[in-house]
Amino acid sequence: MERMSEGVAGLRRLIETSRRAVVFTGAGISTESGIPDFRSPTGIWARSKPILFQDFVASAEARREAWRRKFDSEPTMRTAAPNRGHRAVARLVRDCGASSVVTQNIDGLHQASGVPDDRVVELHGNATYARCLGCGRRHEIDALREAFERDGDVPDCVACGGLVKTATVSFGQSMPEEAMRRAEAETLAADLFLVLGSSLAVQPAAGFPVLAKRNGARLAIVNNEATPLDRIADLVVRRGIGETMGKAVGVD
């Protein structure tokens, strides 16, 4: 493990000598914005079991519970703002040759920090809006909340009558093919793969750093806790992301 000054200097060298970096982010970058993670002892799943996709589809009761949890979490999601780590990533994309941000997060904070939407690859979807499982029509959360508070349920899709769900990937649901394809292409084109705040415990997303390393890219990991891929990384910094990345790229 690198000391803070050594870690910052090492990251700066990797970034400055990279021509095409990919930033891969997990929940750890957003906890500094007040958004709880899922897997830690104090995370969301420690308080309530995740609702499986097949249960959401099969059970009206499961759908109501899923939406109740979503609306209960909305105040936290709405008030969260990009932190120093997000701003540092935005600078990497804007000024330092990073081609894309591949993220496991569903909060939209990379876009809010200034990363163009077409440079963000969302592996697990986005919780700031919903989609019909049938036709794919987008539905806005505010309108769904109003209906839920009024009727005790979220209405079916106005276009096709299909079930409406947050635009996230639930357990048991297929990964988005286009996002996975884009993430693989970006990974194979990268000469630096920078992991920020991911436990690297969730497959298939955790396979991308391995793919990058096998393809010749350098691998750097910034995370408070050890990860299964620390042993193959060129640089590991077990420190806070905001401070580490902020210093590495000169963002307050």
CSV table of C-alpha atoms in Angstrom, one decimal:
chain,number,residue,atom,x,y,z
A,1,MET,CA,0.0,0.0,0.0
A,2,GLU,CA,1.3,3.4,-0.9
A,3,ARG,CA,1.5,6.4,1.5
A,4,MET,CA,-0.6,9.3,0.5
A,5,SER,CA,2.2,11.4,-1.0
A,6,GLU,CA,3.6,8.4,-2.8
A,7,GLY,CA,0.1,7.4,-4.1
A,8,VAL,CA,-0.6,10.8,-5.4
A,9,ALA,CA,2.7,11.1,-7.1
A,10,GLY,CA,2.3,7.6,-8.6
A,11,LEU,CA,-1.2,8.4,-9.9
A,12,ARG,CA,0.0,11.7,-11.4
A,13,ARG,CA,2.8,9.9,-13.3
A,14,LEU,CA,0.4,7.2,-14.6
A,15,ILE,CA,-2.1,9.9,-15.7
A,16,GLU,CA,0.5,12.1,-17.3
A,17,THR,CA,2.0,9.2,-19.3
A,18,SER,CA,-1.3,7.8,-20.4
A,19,ARG,CA,-2.7,8.6,-23.9
A,20,ARG,CA,-6.1,6.9,-23.3
A,21,ALA,CA,-7.3,6.2,-19.8
A,22,VAL,CA,-10.6,4.5,-18.7
A,23,VAL,CA,-12.0,5.4,-15.3
A,24,PHE,CA,-14.0,2.6,-13.6
A,25,THR,CA,-16.0,3.7,-10.6
A,26,GLY,CA,-18.0,2.0,-7.8
A,27,ALA,CA,-20.0,3.0,-4.8
A,28,GLY,CA,-16.9,4.3,-2.9
A,29,ILE,CA,-16.8,7.4,-5.0
A,30,SER,CA,-20.4,8.4,-4.2
A,31,THR,CA,-20.3,7.6,-0.5
A,32,GLU,CA,-18.4,10.9,-0.1
A,33,SER,CA,-21.5,12.6,-1.5
A,34,GLY,CA,-23.7,10.9,1.2
A,35,ILE,CA,-25.1,8.1,-0.9
A,36,PRO,CA,-24.9,4.8,1.0
A,37,ASP,CA,-23.3,1.8,-0.6
A,38,PHE,CA,-25.0,-1.6,-0.9
A,39,ARG,CA,-22.6,-4.2,0.4
A,40,SER,CA,-20.9,-2.8,3.6
A,41,PRO,CA,-22.1,-3.7,7.1
A,42,THR,CA,-24.0,-0.4,7.2
A,43,GLY,CA,-25.0,-0.5,3.5
A,44,ILE,CA,-28.5,-0.8,2.0
A,45,TRP,CA,-28.5,-4.6,1.8
A,46,ALA,CA,-27.7,-4.9,5.5
A,47,ARG,CA,-31.0,-3.3,6.2
A,48,SER,CA,-33.2,-5.0,3.6
A,49,LYS,CA,-32.7,-7.9,1.2
A,50,PRO,CA,-32.6,-6.9,-2.5
A,51,ILE,CA,-35.8,-7.6,-4.5
A,52,LEU,CA,-35.1,-10.0,-7.3
A,53,PHE,CA,-36.1,-9.1,-10.8
A,54,GLN,CA,-38.2,-12.2,-11.2
A,55,ASP,CA,-40.1,-11.3,-8.0
A,56,PHE,CA,-40.6,-7.7,-9.3
A,57,VAL,CA,-42.1,-9.0,-12.5
A,58,ALA,CA,-44.3,-11.7,-10.9
A,59,SER,CA,-45.6,-10.0,-7.8
A,60,ALA,CA,-47.5,-6.7,-7.4
A,61,GLU,CA,-46.6,-6.7,-3.7
A,62,ALA,CA,-42.9,-6.9,-4.6
A,63,ARG,CA,-43.3,-4.1,-7.1
A,64,ARG,CA,-45.0,-1.9,-4.5
A,65,GLU,CA,-42.2,-2.6,-2.0
A,66,ALA,CA,-39.6,-1.8,-4.6
A,67,TRP,CA,-41.2,1.5,-5.3
A,68,ARG,CA,-41.7,2.3,-1.6
A,69,ARG,CA,-37.9,1.8,-1.1
A,70,LYS,CA,-37.1,3.9,-4.1
A,71,PHE,CA,-39.3,6.8,-3.0
A,72,ASP,CA,-37.9,6.6,0.6
A,73,SER,CA,-34.4,7.0,-0.8
A,74,GLU,CA,-35.3,9.8,-3.1
A,75,PRO,CA,-34.4,12.7,-0.7
A,76,THR,CA,-30.9,11.3,-0.3
A,77,MET,CA,-30.5,10.9,-4.0
A,78,ARG,CA,-31.9,14.3,-4.9
A,79,THR,CA,-29.7,16.3,-2.4
A,80,ALA,CA,-26.5,14.5,-3.3
A,81,ALA,CA,-24.0,16.6,-5.3
A,82,PRO,CA,-20.8,15.6,-7.1
A,83,ASN,CA,-17.8,15.6,-4.7
A,84,ARG,CA,-14.1,16.2,-5.2
A,85,GLY,CA,-13.6,12.7,-6.6
A,86,HIS,CA,-16.4,13.2,-9.2
A,87,ARG,CA,-14.9,16.6,-10.2
A,88,ALA,CA,-11.4,15.1,-10.5
A,89,VAL,CA,-12.8,12.4,-12.8
A,90,ALA,CA,-14.5,15.1,-14.9
A,91,ARG,CA,-11.2,16.9,-15.3
A,92,LEU,CA,-9.6,13.6,-16.4
A,93,VAL,CA,-12.2,13.3,-19.1
A,94,ARG,CA,-12.0,17.0,-20.1
A,95,ASP,CA,-8.3,17.7,-19.9
A,96,CYS,CA,-6.2,14.5,-19.3
A,97,GLY,CA,-7.0,12.1,-22.0
A,98,ALA,CA,-9.6,9.8,-20.3
A,99,SER,CA,-11.8,8.4,-23.0
A,100,SER,CA,-14.7,7.3,-20.8
A,101,VAL,CA,-16.1,6.6,-17.3
A,102,VAL,CA,-17.4,3.0,-16.9
A,103,THR,CA,-19.5,3.0,-13.7
A,104,GLN,CA,-21.3,0.6,-11.5
A,105,ASN,CA,-23.1,3.5,-9.9
A,106,ILE,CA,-26.7,4.4,-10.6
A,107,ASP,CA,-26.8,8.0,-9.2
A,108,GLY,CA,-26.0,10.1,-12.3
A,109,LEU,CA,-23.3,12.1,-10.4
A,110,HIS,CA,-20.7,11.7,-13.1
A,111,GLN,CA,-23.0,13.5,-15.6
A,112,ALA,CA,-23.9,16.1,-12.9
A,113,SER,CA,-20.1,16.8,-12.5
A,114,GLY,CA,-19.8,17.6,-16.1
A,115,VAL,CA,-18.9,14.4,-17.8
A,116,PRO,CA,-20.8,14.3,-21.1
A,117,ASP,CA,-23.5,11.6,-21.1
A,118,ASP,CA,-22.0,9.9,-24.1
A,119,ARG,CA,-18.7,9.4,-22.2
A,120,VAL,CA,-20.4,7.6,-19.3
A,121,VAL,CA,-21.1,3.8,-19.5
A,122,GLU,CA,-23.6,2.8,-16.9
A,123,LEU,CA,-23.2,-0.9,-16.3
A,124,HIS,CA,-26.0,-1.1,-13.7
A,125,GLY,CA,-28.3,1.5,-15.1
A,126,ASN,CA,-29.6,4.8,-13.7
A,127,ALA,CA,-32.0,5.3,-10.8
A,128,THR,CA,-32.9,8.9,-11.7
A,129,TYR,CA,-35.6,7.8,-14.1
A,130,ALA,CA,-37.6,4.7,-15.0
A,131,ARG,CA,-38.3,2.7,-18.1
A,132,CYS,CA,-41.1,0.4,-19.3
A,133,LEU,CA,-39.9,-3.3,-19.3
A,134,GLY,CA,-42.0,-3.8,-22.4
A,135,CYS,CA,-41.3,-1.0,-24.9
A,136,GLY,CA,-38.5,0.9,-23.2
A,137,ARG,CA,-40.4,4.2,-22.9
A,138,ARG,CA,-38.8,6.6,-20.3
A,139,HIS,CA,-40.9,7.6,-17.3
A,140,GLU,CA,-40.0,10.4,-14.9
A,141,ILE,CA,-39.7,9.7,-11.2
A,142,ASP,CA,-41.7,12.7,-10.0
A,143,ALA,CA,-44.8,11.7,-12.0
A,144,LEU,CA,-44.5,8.1,-10.7
A,145,ARG,CA,-44.2,9.3,-7.1
A,146,GLU,CA,-47.3,11.4,-7.4
A,147,ALA,CA,-49.3,8.4,-8.6
A,148,PHE,CA,-47.9,6.2,-5.9
A,149,GLU,CA,-48.8,8.6,-3.2
A,150,ARG,CA,-52.3,9.1,-4.6
A,151,ASP,CA,-53.1,5.5,-5.5
A,152,GLY,CA,-50.7,3.3,-3.6
A,153,ASP,CA,-49.2,2.0,-6.8
A,154,VAL,CA,-47.2,3.0,-9.8
A,155,PRO,CA,-49.2,2.9,-13.1
A,156,ASP,CA,-48.3,0.7,-16.0
A,157,CYS,CA,-46.7,2.2,-19.1
A,158,VAL,CA,-48.9,4.7,-20.9
A,159,ALA,CA,-47.6,3.6,-24.2
A,160,CYS,CA,-47.9,-0.2,-24.1
A,161,GLY,CA,-49.3,-1.2,-20.7
A,162,GLY,CA,-46.1,-2.8,-19.6
A,163,LEU,CA,-44.5,-2.8,-16.2
A,164,VAL,CA,-42.5,0.3,-15.2
A,165,LYS,CA,-39.3,-0.1,-13.2
A,166,THR,CA,-36.4,2.1,-12.3
A,167,ALA,CA,-33.8,2.1,-15.1
A,168,THR,CA,-31.5,0.0,-13.0
A,169,VAL,CA,-30.3,-3.6,-13.3
A,170,SER,CA,-31.7,-5.7,-10.5
A,171,PHE,CA,-30.5,-9.1,-9.3
A,172,GLY,CA,-31.6,-11.7,-11.8
A,173,GLN,CA,-32.0,-9.1,-14.6
A,174,SER,CA,-29.8,-9.3,-17.7
A,175,MET,CA,-26.9,-6.9,-18.0
A,176,PRO,CA,-27.5,-4.2,-20.6
A,177,GLU,CA,-25.9,-5.5,-23.8
A,178,GLU,CA,-25.0,-2.1,-25.3
A,179,ALA,CA,-23.3,-0.9,-22.1
A,180,MET,CA,-21.3,-4.1,-21.8
A,181,ARG,CA,-20.2,-3.9,-25.4
A,182,ARG,CA,-19.1,-0.3,-25.0
A,183,ALA,CA,-17.3,-1.1,-21.7
A,184,GLU,CA,-15.4,-3.9,-23.4
A,185,ALA,CA,-14.4,-1.8,-26.3
A,186,GLU,CA,-13.2,1.1,-24.1
A,187,THR,CA,-11.3,-1.4,-21.9
A,188,LEU,CA,-9.5,-2.9,-24.8
A,189,ALA,CA,-8.5,0.5,-26.2
A,190,ALA,CA,-7.2,1.8,-22.8
A,191,ASP,CA,-3.5,2.1,-21.8
A,192,LEU,CA,-4.5,3.0,-18.2
A,193,PHE,CA,-7.4,1.5,-16.3
A,194,LEU,CA,-8.1,3.5,-13.2
A,195,VAL,CA,-10.4,1.9,-10.6
A,196,LEU,CA,-12.0,4.3,-8.0
A,197,GLY,CA,-14.1,3.0,-5.1
A,198,SER,CA,-15.1,-0.4,-6.3
A,199,SER,CA,-14.8,-3.6,-4.2
A,200,LEU,CA,-14.2,-5.4,-7.5
A,201,ALA,CA,-16.4,-8.2,-6.1
A,202,VAL,CA,-19.3,-8.0,-8.6
A,203,GLN,CA,-19.2,-9.9,-11.8
A,204,PRO,CA,-19.2,-9.5,-14.7
A,205,ALA,CA,-18.2,-5.9,-14.2
A,206,ALA,CA,-15.1,-6.8,-12.1
A,207,GLY,CA,-13.8,-8.6,-15.2
A,208,PHE,CA,-13.0,-5.4,-17.0
A,209,PRO,CA,-9.9,-4.5,-14.9
A,210,VAL,CA,-8.5,-8.0,-15.5
A,211,LEU,CA,-9.2,-7.7,-19.3
A,212,ALA,CA,-7.4,-4.3,-19.4
A,213,LYS,CA,-4.4,-5.7,-17.6
A,214,ARG,CA,-4.2,-8.7,-19.8
A,215,ASN,CA,-4.4,-6.4,-22.8
A,216,GLY,CA,-1.3,-4.5,-21.7
A,217,ALA,CA,-2.9,-1.5,-19.8
A,218,ARG,CA,-1.5,-0.4,-16.5
A,219,LEU,CA,-4.0,-0.9,-13.6
A,220,ALA,CA,-4.3,1.5,-10.7
A,221,ILE,CA,-6.8,1.0,-7.8
A,222,VAL,CA,-7.9,3.7,-5.3
A,223,ASN,CA,-10.1,2.2,-2.6
A,224,ASN,CA,-10.3,2.3,1.2
A,225,GLU,CA,-10.4,-1.5,1.4
A,226,ALA,CA,-8.3,-4.2,-0.2
A,227,THR,CA,-9.7,-5.7,-3.4
A,228,PRO,CA,-9.2,-9.1,-5.0
A,229,LEU,CA,-7.2,-7.5,-7.8
A,230,ASP,CA,-4.7,-5.5,-5.7
A,231,ARG,CA,-2.1,-8.3,-6.4
A,232,ILE,CA,-2.1,-7.6,-10.2
A,233,ALA,CA,-2.3,-3.8,-10.0
A,234,ASP,CA,0.6,-1.5,-10.9
A,235,LEU,CA,-0.5,0.9,-8.1
A,236,VAL,CA,-2.8,0.5,-5.1
A,237,VAL,CA,-3.8,3.5,-2.9
A,238,ARG,CA,-6.0,2.7,0.1
A,239,ARG,CA,-7.2,6.2,0.8
A,240,GLY,CA,-10.2,8.4,0.2
A,241,ILE,CA,-10.9,9.0,-3.4
A,242,GLY,CA,-11.8,12.7,-3.2
A,243,GLU,CA,-8.5,13.7,-1.5
A,244,THR,CA,-6.3,11.3,-3.5
A,245,MET,CA,-7.7,12.1,-6.9
A,246,GLY,CA,-8.2,15.8,-6.2
A,247,LYS,CA,-4.5,16.1,-5.4
A,248,ALA,CA,-3.5,14.0,-8.3
A,249,VAL,CA,-5.2,16.1,-10.9
A,250,GLY,CA,-5.3,19.5,-9.1
A,251,VAL,CA,-9.0,19.8,-8.2
A,252,ASP,CA,-10.1,21.3,-5.0
